[in-house]
Every structure is written in C-alpha cells, then in structure tokens.
XYZ file of C-alpha atoms in Angstrom:
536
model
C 140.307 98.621 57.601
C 140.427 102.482 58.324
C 137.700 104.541 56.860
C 138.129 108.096 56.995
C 135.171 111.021 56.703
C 135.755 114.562 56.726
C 137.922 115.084 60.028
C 136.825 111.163 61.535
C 139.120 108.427 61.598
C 138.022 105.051 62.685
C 140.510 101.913 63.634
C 139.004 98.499 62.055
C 140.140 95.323 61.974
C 139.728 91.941 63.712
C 138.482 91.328 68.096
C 141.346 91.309 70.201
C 141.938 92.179 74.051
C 145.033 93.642 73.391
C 143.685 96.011 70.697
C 141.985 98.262 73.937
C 144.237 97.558 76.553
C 145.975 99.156 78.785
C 149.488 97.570 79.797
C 151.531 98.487 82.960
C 155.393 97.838 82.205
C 156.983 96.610 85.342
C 160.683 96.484 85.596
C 161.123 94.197 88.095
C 164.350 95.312 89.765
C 163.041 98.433 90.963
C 159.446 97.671 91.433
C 159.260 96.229 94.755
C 162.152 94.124 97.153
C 160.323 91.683 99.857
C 163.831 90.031 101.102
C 165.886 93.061 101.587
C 168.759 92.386 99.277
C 168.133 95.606 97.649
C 166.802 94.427 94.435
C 163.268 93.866 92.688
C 161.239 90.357 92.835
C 158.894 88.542 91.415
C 157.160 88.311 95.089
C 157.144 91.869 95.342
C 155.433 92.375 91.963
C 152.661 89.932 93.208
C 152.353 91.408 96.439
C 151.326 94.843 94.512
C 149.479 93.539 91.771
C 145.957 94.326 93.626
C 146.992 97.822 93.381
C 147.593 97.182 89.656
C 144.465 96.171 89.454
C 142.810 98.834 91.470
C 144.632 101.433 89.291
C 142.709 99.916 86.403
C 144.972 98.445 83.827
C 144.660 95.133 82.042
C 147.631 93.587 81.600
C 151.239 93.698 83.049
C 154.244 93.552 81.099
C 157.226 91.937 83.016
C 160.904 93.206 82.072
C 163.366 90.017 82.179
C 163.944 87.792 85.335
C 165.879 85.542 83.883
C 168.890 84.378 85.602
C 171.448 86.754 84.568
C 175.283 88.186 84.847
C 173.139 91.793 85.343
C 175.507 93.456 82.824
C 172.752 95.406 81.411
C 170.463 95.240 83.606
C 168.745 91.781 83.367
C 168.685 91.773 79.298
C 171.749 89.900 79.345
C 170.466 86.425 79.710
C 172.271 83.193 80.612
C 169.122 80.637 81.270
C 166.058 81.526 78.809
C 163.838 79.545 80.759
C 165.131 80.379 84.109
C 164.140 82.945 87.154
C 167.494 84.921 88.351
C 167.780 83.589 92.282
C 168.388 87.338 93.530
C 164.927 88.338 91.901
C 163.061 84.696 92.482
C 162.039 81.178 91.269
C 160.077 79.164 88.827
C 157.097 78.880 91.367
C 157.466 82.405 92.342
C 156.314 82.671 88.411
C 153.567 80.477 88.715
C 152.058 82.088 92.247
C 152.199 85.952 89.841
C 150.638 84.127 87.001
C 147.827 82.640 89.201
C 147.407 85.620 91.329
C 147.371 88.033 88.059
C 144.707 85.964 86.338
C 142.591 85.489 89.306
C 142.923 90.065 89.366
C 141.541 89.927 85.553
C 144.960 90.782 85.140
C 146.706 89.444 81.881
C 150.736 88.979 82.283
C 152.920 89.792 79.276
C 157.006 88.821 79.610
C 160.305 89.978 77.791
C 161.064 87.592 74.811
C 164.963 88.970 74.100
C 166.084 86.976 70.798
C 168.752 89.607 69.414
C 171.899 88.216 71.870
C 172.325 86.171 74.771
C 174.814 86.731 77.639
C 178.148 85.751 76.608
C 178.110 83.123 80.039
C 174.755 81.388 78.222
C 175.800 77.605 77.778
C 175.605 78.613 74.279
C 178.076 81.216 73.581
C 180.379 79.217 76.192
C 180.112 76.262 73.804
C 180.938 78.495 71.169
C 183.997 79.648 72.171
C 185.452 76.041 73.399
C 184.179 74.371 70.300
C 186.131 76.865 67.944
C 186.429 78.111 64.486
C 184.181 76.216 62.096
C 182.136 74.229 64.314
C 178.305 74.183 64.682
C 178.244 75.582 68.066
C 179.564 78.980 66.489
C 177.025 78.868 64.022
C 174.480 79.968 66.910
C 176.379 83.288 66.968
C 177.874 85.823 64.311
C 181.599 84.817 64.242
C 184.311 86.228 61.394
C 187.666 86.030 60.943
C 187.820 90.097 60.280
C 185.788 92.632 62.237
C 183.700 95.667 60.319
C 183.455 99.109 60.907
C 179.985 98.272 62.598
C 179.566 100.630 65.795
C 177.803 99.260 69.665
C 174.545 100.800 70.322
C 176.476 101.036 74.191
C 179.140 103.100 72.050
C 182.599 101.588 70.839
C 183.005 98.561 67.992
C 180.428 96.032 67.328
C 182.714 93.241 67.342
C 185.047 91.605 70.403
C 188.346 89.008 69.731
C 188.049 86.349 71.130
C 191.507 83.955 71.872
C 191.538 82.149 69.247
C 191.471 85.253 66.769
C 188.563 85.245 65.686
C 185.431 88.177 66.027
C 181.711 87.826 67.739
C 178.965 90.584 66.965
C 177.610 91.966 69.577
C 175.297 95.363 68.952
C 174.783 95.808 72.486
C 177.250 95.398 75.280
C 180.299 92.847 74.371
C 178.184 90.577 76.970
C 176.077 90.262 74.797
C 176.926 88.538 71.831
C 174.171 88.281 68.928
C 172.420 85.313 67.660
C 172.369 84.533 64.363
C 169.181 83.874 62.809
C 170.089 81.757 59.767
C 171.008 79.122 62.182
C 168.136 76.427 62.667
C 169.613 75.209 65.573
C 168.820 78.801 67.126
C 165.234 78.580 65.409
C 163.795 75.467 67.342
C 165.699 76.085 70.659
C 163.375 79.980 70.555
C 160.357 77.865 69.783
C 161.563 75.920 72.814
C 161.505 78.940 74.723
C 157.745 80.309 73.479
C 156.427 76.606 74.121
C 158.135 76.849 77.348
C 156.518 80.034 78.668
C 153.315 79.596 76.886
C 152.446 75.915 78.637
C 153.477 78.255 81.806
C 150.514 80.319 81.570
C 151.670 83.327 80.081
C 149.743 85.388 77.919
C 152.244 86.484 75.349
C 155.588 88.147 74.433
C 157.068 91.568 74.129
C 159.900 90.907 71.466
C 163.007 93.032 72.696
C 164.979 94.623 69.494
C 161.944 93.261 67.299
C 163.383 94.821 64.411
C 166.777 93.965 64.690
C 167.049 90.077 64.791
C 168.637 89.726 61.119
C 171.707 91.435 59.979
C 172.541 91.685 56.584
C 174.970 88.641 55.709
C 177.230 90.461 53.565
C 178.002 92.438 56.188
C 178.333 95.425 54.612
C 180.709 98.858 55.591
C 178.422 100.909 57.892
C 180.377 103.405 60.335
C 177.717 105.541 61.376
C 175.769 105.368 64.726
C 173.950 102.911 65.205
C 171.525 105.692 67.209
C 172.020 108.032 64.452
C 169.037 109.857 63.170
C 166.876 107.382 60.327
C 170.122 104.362 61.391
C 167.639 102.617 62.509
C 166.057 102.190 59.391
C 169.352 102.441 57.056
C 172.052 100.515 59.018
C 172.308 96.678 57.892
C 171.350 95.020 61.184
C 167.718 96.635 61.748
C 164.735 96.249 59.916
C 165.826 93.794 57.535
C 163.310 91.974 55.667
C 163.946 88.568 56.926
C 162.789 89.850 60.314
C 159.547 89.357 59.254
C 159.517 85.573 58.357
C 160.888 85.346 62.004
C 157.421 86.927 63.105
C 155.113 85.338 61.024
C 156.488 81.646 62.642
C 155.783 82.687 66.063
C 152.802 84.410 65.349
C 151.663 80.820 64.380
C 153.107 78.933 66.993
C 151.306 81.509 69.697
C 148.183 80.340 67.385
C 148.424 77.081 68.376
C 147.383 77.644 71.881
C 143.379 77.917 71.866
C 142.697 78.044 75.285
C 143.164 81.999 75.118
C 144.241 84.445 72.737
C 147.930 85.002 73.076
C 149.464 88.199 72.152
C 153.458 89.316 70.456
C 154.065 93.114 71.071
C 157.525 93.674 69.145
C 159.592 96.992 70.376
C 159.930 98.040 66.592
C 161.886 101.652 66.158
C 161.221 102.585 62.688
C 158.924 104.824 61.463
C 155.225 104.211 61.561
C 155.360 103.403 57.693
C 158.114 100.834 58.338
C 156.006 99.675 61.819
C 152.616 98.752 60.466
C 154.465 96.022 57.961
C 155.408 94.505 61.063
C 151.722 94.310 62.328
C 150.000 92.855 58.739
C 147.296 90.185 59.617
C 149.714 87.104 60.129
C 152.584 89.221 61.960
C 152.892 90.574 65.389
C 149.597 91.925 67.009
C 150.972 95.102 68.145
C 154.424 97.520 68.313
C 155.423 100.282 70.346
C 154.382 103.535 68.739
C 157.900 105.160 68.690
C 157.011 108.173 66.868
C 154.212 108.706 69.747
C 156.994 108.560 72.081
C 159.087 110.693 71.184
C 156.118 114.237 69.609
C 157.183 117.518 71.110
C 154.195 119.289 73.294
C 153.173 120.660 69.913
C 149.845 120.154 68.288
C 150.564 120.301 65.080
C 153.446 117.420 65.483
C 151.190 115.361 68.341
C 147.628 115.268 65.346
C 150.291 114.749 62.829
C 151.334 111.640 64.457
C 147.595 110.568 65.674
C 146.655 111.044 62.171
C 149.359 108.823 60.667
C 149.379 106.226 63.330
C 145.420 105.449 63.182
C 145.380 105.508 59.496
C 148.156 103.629 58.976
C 147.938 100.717 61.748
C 144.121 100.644 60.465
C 144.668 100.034 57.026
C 147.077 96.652 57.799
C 144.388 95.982 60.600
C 145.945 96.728 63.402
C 145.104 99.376 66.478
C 147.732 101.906 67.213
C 150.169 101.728 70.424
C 150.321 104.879 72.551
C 153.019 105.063 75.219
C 154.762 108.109 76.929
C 157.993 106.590 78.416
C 159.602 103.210 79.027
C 162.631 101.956 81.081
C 165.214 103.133 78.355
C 163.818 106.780 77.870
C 163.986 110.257 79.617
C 160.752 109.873 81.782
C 158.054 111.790 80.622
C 157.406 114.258 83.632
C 161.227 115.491 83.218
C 161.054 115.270 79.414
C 158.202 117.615 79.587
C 159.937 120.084 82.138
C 161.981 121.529 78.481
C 161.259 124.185 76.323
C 159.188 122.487 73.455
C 162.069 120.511 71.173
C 165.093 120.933 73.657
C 164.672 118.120 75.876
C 168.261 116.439 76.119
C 168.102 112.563 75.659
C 169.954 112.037 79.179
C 170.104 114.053 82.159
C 172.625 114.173 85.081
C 174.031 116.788 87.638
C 175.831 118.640 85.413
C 172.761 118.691 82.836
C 170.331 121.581 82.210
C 167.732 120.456 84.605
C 164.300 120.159 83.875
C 161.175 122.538 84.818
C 159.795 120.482 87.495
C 157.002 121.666 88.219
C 156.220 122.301 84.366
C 157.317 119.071 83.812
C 154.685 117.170 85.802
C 151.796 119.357 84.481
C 152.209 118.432 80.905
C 153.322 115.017 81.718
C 149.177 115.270 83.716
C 148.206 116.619 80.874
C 149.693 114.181 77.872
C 148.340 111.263 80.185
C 144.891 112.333 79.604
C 145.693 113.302 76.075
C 147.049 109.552 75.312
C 143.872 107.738 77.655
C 141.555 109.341 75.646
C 142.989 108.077 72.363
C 141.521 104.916 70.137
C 143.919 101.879 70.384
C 145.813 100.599 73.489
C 148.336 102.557 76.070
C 151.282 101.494 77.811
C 152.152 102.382 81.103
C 155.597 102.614 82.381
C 155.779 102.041 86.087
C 155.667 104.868 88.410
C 154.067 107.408 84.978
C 151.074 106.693 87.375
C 152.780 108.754 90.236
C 154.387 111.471 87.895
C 157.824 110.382 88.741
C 160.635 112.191 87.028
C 164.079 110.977 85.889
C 166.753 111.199 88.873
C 168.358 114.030 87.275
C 171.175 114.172 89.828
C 172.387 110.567 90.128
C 176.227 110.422 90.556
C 178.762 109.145 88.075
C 179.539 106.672 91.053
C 176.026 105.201 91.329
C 175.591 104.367 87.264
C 175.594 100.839 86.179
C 174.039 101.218 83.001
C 177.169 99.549 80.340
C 176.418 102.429 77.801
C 178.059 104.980 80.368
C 181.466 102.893 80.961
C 181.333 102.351 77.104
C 181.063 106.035 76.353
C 183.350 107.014 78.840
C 180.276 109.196 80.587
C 178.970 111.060 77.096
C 175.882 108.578 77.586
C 174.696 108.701 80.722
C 172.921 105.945 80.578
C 169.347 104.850 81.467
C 169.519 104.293 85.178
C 168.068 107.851 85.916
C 164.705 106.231 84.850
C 164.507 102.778 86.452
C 165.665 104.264 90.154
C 163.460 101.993 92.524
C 159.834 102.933 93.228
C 158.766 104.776 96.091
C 155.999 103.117 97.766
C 155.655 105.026 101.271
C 156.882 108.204 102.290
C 158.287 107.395 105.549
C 160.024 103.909 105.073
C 163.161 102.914 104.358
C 163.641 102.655 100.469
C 160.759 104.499 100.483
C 158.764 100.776 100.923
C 160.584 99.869 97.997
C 163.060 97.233 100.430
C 164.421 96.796 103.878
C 167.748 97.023 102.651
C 170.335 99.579 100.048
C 168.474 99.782 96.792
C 170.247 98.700 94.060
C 170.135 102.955 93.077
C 169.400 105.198 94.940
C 166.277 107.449 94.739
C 166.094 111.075 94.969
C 164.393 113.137 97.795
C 161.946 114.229 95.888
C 160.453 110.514 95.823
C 158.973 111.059 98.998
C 156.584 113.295 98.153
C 155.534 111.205 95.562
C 154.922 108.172 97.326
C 152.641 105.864 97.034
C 150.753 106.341 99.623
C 150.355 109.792 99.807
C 148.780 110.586 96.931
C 146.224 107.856 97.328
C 145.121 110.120 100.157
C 145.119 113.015 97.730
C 141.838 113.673 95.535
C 144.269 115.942 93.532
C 147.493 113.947 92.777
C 148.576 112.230 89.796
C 147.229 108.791 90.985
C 144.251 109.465 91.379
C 143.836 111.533 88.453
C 145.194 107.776 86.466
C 142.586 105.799 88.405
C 140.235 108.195 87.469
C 141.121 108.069 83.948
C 141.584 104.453 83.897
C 137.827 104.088 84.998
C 136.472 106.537 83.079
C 138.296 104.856 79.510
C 137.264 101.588 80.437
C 133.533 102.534 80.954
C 133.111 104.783 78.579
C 134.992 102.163 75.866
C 137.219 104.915 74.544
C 139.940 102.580 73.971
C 137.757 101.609 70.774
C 135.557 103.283 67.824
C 136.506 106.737 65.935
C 138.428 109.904 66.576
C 136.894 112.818 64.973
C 138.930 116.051 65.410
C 136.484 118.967 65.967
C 137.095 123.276 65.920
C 139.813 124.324 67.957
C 139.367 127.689 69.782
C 143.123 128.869 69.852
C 146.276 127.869 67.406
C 147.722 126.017 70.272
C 144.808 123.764 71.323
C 143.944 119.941 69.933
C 140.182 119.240 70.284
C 138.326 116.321 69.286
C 135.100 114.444 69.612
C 135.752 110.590 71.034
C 131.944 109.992 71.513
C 129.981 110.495 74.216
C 133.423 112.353 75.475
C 135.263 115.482 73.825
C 138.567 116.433 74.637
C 140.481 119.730 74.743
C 144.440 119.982 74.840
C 145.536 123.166 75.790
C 149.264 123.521 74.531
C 149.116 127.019 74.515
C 150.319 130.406 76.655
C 146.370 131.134 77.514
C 143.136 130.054 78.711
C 140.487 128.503 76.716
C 136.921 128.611 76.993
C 134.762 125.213 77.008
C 131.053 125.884 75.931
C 129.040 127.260 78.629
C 126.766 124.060 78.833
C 129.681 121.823 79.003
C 130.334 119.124 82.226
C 133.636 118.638 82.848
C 134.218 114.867 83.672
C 137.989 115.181 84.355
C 140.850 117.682 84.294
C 144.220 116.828 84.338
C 144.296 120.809 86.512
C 142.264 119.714 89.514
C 141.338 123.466 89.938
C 140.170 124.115 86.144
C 136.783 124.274 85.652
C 135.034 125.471 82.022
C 138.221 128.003 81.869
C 140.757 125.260 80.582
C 144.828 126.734 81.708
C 147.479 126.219 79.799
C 149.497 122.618 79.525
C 146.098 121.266 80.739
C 143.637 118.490 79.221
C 140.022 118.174 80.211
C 137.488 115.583 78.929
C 134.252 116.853 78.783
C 130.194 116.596 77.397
C-alpha cells in the first residue's frame, strides 16, 4: 500500500525486479548494423550489450524483429514467432538471450496484439475465405464502414474486393484483431508460450489499452489523438481489456523458474493506468503523464505526487520514462519555451534550443534516476541525442506522414540510427546507407567520444546509474523537503537529497553539503539554472 506522512510518500507492495529497474529500450533497426545492409540486428544488439551493461541498466527492452512487410516500421507483423531475415534469425535470438543473461542483463520483447500485417497468413486467409466464414472472425469485418478515424490519419476502415470493410486503427496494413474471437485467444497464448519456453523474461504489450473495441461500434468522428480520445473513443480503454490481462498475467505465472514480467504501453491517465496494474493485472505501464510534464515544478511534483500515490495504493511502483521511439526526444523537447514544444519537428519547424535543450534533458535525467519506482531508457537518452530536426520530406518512411499528406511528420526524426564512433562510416552504426540518415551533429555525440569525456552526458548516466543502484534509490520513500526559490523541486530520497533548479537563478545548497553528482559538471554548492544535483 502507500502510506503518506506530512510531505513523505512511500511505494508498498509485493518483491519484484522490475519494481527498481532500470530498462534500456532498444529499437533494433537503428541500434547497431553488423552486415552492412543498412539496417539494425539482433547481432548488433548483442555485440553492444556489454556496454549496456557497463552503462548500468537491468534489463533491455527489444522493439519487434519479427519478420515483417516494414510498413510501420517493424510493428506490422506477418510471422509472430518469427525473426525478420534483414534484421536476423531464431538462433541469433537465442545467442542475445544467453549473452544478456550471462551480463545480469534481463531481456524484455514487443508483444503487439492490437493488428497484424495484412500479409500475416491470417488476414490472407481472411480475405480468400470471405464473408461469413471463421477465418474473418480473427479480424473486425462489416458490411458498412463508421466514421471511426486512423491514428496514421484518414478512415479507420479499408474495402476490401468483395465489398466488405476491415478495421484497422493504425496503418490499412494493419488490420485489427478482434478479441472476442477464441481462435485469436489461444493462437496469443501460443505466442507467450512460444517466447517464454525461449528464455525471455517478459512482454511489453504494444497498444495495451486498446485491444477491445466497443462491439456496437458506435459513431465516433473525432481524433483518435485528440486530447482525453484516448480515454473517450470506443476502441481504447475498454473494460474488457482487462480480462485480456488478467489471462496472461496467469499464464506468465506459470513459469517458476523466474519471475516473468508484462509492461503494457497504457495512454490514459494515471487514474485510468493503475486499474491496469491491480494485483492480478500487468506488473507495470508506461507513466504517460510523466512523459509528457512541462519543465515546471509545480506540474512535474503534481505528477510525482499522483503517480506514487496512486500506483502504491493498487500495489504497484510507478514507471518513469522521458522519451520513447514514437515521441519528440527529450533533449529537443526540452530546447522549447516551457509548454510550446511542437509534437513533430522538421526543416520548416521552429527549431529547438539546442544547447538548452540538452541541459534540461541532463538535468530531468537526474531528476527521473533519483525517483522511487523503475525508469526507462530510450536508446541513445544516454548520449543526449536530439530529434533530427531537419530530415527531408524525401527521407520519411514513417506511414503517418504519407497518410497525412506531410501535417504529421512522423516519428522517424527520433529512431535515426545511433552513432557509435565519430569517425566511421554510419557513424559505427553500419558499413553500408543507413536506413535514415543521421544528422551532423551525431558526431559529436558519438559514442566514443564522450566515454573519453568526464563531462558528457554518458558518463554523467553511468554515473547516475551506479550511484541509484548502490545507494537503492530505485526503492523506499520520497519526502519533499523546503525549497529555496519558487522555481526549485527539493526532496529528501535518504541518504541522498535532491535539488531541481527550474528556475532563471542560482540556488544555494547548505554550506556543509557534498555534492555527489551534478547534472552541470562545473556547479558546485551554487546550483545554475536547468540543473539537478544530488547531494548529503
């Protein structure tokens, strides 16, 4: 349960590794190419998972590799318990999983049960079998389309020949399952059983929230990315969603050797979240509200506040993250005036405040570390990569910018490959044409280079990483203390205390305080602005 005294919140609830952990999302496509063909592998995530676990995270959360059409990017699947050729095999799988463990290293993958591709065996059954059959039971077929709008922008629902409509909320590649069918019950538990006997150590459920849709179908003509839509429209957060959740939670159960964990990406609001994460539910969601606090105190101990009380009292620890592969990444996100941060950015965008950008983004890092509960990572956050705010219109393959003729711009500008050393091709990332390309400004971001540099954003990670682990602030009670300035969080996460600076001035730590770690390598008891120090 959550107890709270005076200012002091405390997270209780049943042992868990997940509950403290730190996960590293990798999107394998632009992680790391080892046979040149300009795309991400599975070999080239093992190959760098030593430096995964030399950053100091626990676990590593692997974005789909399933063999795929690569409509949208990789979550448009075709073989469920298959590795896409361009990005690996089967034993490429097995050599991660055996590698990771051996690291400590605990390895998460993408369960996506909303839609398959449209060339699944599936959906291509579907369509020769016809109107009335059991094969088009698997999917959401009518004979009239609604008003229902594409999260990628346009209508919900695609003709097929034979007249009749599919539902797809994504791309029209990728039509959605429907859930009331049994058949498309037991082939998922298939699919768990199938990955589970594999080795790995549990599920991140894509579009956790948005697996039933209301069977009456109801008129609904606003955006589906509308503000509260999520939590209004009749295809997300419907209540059968959550008998989906309690059977896998039990069938994850079933394997003792380990503790198995279900993270489901859940975008509602934290009051809608934490029924997702009641005792025989998932073990953890994304904390979406987190996500997406302006640098504003008020708004970010608002949403601490909420999100330890709340997840405690079903519990569950809170979820902290700071950017994924479908957001604005943090460092340019942070580069805005405070509330004006555009949701895309491309050459003919505002651009961001770079330099601003990466201080905060320093500075939010440490914030989150220090916080009770688990963090997740996206890959290259470590590096203070920003989006690639200049990418042309030519270069996009994200489906939501064809589908919007260009007024989304899409989410490639955060999943450009990673630059692993400043003066090879690709940036180390391959020997051939990445599958985007990355900006200049990559270089000085490299890899490599900063792990030379005592003061660059990797190291300051690593640092933090260490320091959180040994310390065990990942667990026990957040107790927010006197602030010295409007603008400034503070609060007591024994033996450490943090200060935020948000503000236009310089604070003051107590004159008898040791500073442990700054997120301004040149602060010292004189804490700037857009700067976070931990401290005793």
């Amino acid at each position: 349960m959550t107890t709270t005294q005076g200012s002091a919140v405390t997270t209780g609830g049943d042992g868990g590794w997940w509950r403290t952990a730190v996960v590293y999302q990798v999107y394998p496509r632009s992680f790391a190419d080892t046979d040149g063909n300009g795309l991400g592998d599975l070999p080239g995530v093992t190959a760098h998972l030593d430096e995964l676990a030399a950053l100091g995270v626990d676990a590593v959360w692997l974005s789909p590799f399933y063999p795929s059409p690569q409509v949208d990017g990789g979550y448009d699947i075709s073989d469920l318990c298959g590795v896409d050729p361009l990005l690996g095999s089967l034993d490429d799988v097995d050599v991660l999983l055996t590698r990771a463990h051996a690291l400590g290293l605990r390895v998460i993958v993408d369960l996506v049960p909303n839609h398959t591709s449209s060339a699944h065996p599936w959906f291509q059954a579907a369509l020769a079998a016809g109107p009335g059959s059991p094969e088009r039971e698997r999917y959401h077929f009518r004979d009239e389309p609604t008003d229902w709008q594409s999260v990628f922008g346009g209508p919900a629902w695609t003709q097929v020949p034979d007249g009749q409509w599919y539902l797809h909320l994504f791309d029209s590649a990728q039509p959605d399952l429907n859930w009331s069918s049994e058949r498309v019950r037991a082939d998922y538990d298939d699919v768990l059983r199938f990955w589970l006997d594999r080795g790995v150590d549990g599920f991140r459920i894509d579009v956790g929230h948005g697996l039933v849709k209301d069977p009456t179908f109801p008129s609904y003509p606003g955006s589906p990315l509308a503000s509260g839509a999520k939590q209004q429209a009749p295809y997300w957060d419907q209540e059968g969603v959550h008998d989906l959740h309690r059977h896998w939670r039990s069938l994850a159960e079933t394997y003792a050797d380990r503790p198995r964990m279900l993270c489901g990406e859940v975008n509602v609001g934290v009051d809608r979240a934490v029924r997702y994460v009641r005792p025989d539910e998932l073990h953890q969601v994304f904390n979406w509200p987190f996500l997406v606090t302006h640098w504003e105190p008020a708004a970010l101990r608002a949403v601490v506040d909420e999100s330890i009380a709340a997840y405690g009292g079903v519990g569950a620890a809170p979820t902290w993250v700071l950017g994924n592969h479908d957001t604005l990444r943090a460092a340019s996100r942070f580069g805005y005036p405070v509330g004006e941060a555009p949701r895309r950015v491309g050459p003919r965008s505002v651009q961001p405040d770079v330099a601003l950008g990466l201080r905060r983004a320093r500075a939010a890092a440490l914030l989150m570390l220090a916080l009770p509960g688990s963090a997740y990572v996206y890959q290259g956050d470590e590096l203070g990569l920003g989006e690639h705010t200049m990418l042309a219109d030519a270069d996009r393959q994200d489906p939501a910018f064809a589908r919007t003729q260009g007024v989304d711009l899409g989410r490639d500008g955060c999943r450009v490959p990673m630059p692993w050393e400043a003066d090879a091709p690709a940036l180390g990332f391959s020997s051939g044409e990445p599958w985007l390309p990355q900006p200049e400004a990559y270089a000085a971001l490299a890899r490599d280079r900063q792990q030379a540099d005592p003061a660059s954003t990797l190291v300051l990670w690593t640092s933090a990483l260490r320091l959180r682990r040994d310390l065990g602030l990942g667990a026990g009670d957040l107790r927010w203390t006197s602030a010295p300035g409007e603008r400034v969080l503070t609060f007591d996460r024994s033996p450490v205390h943090v200060t935020a600076n948000l503000g236009d001035a310089d604070v003051r730590l107590p004159p008898d305080a040791e500073v442990l770690l700054s997120s301004d390598p040149d602060a010292g008891r004189d804490v700037p602005p857009d700067t976070t120090v931990w401290w005793r």
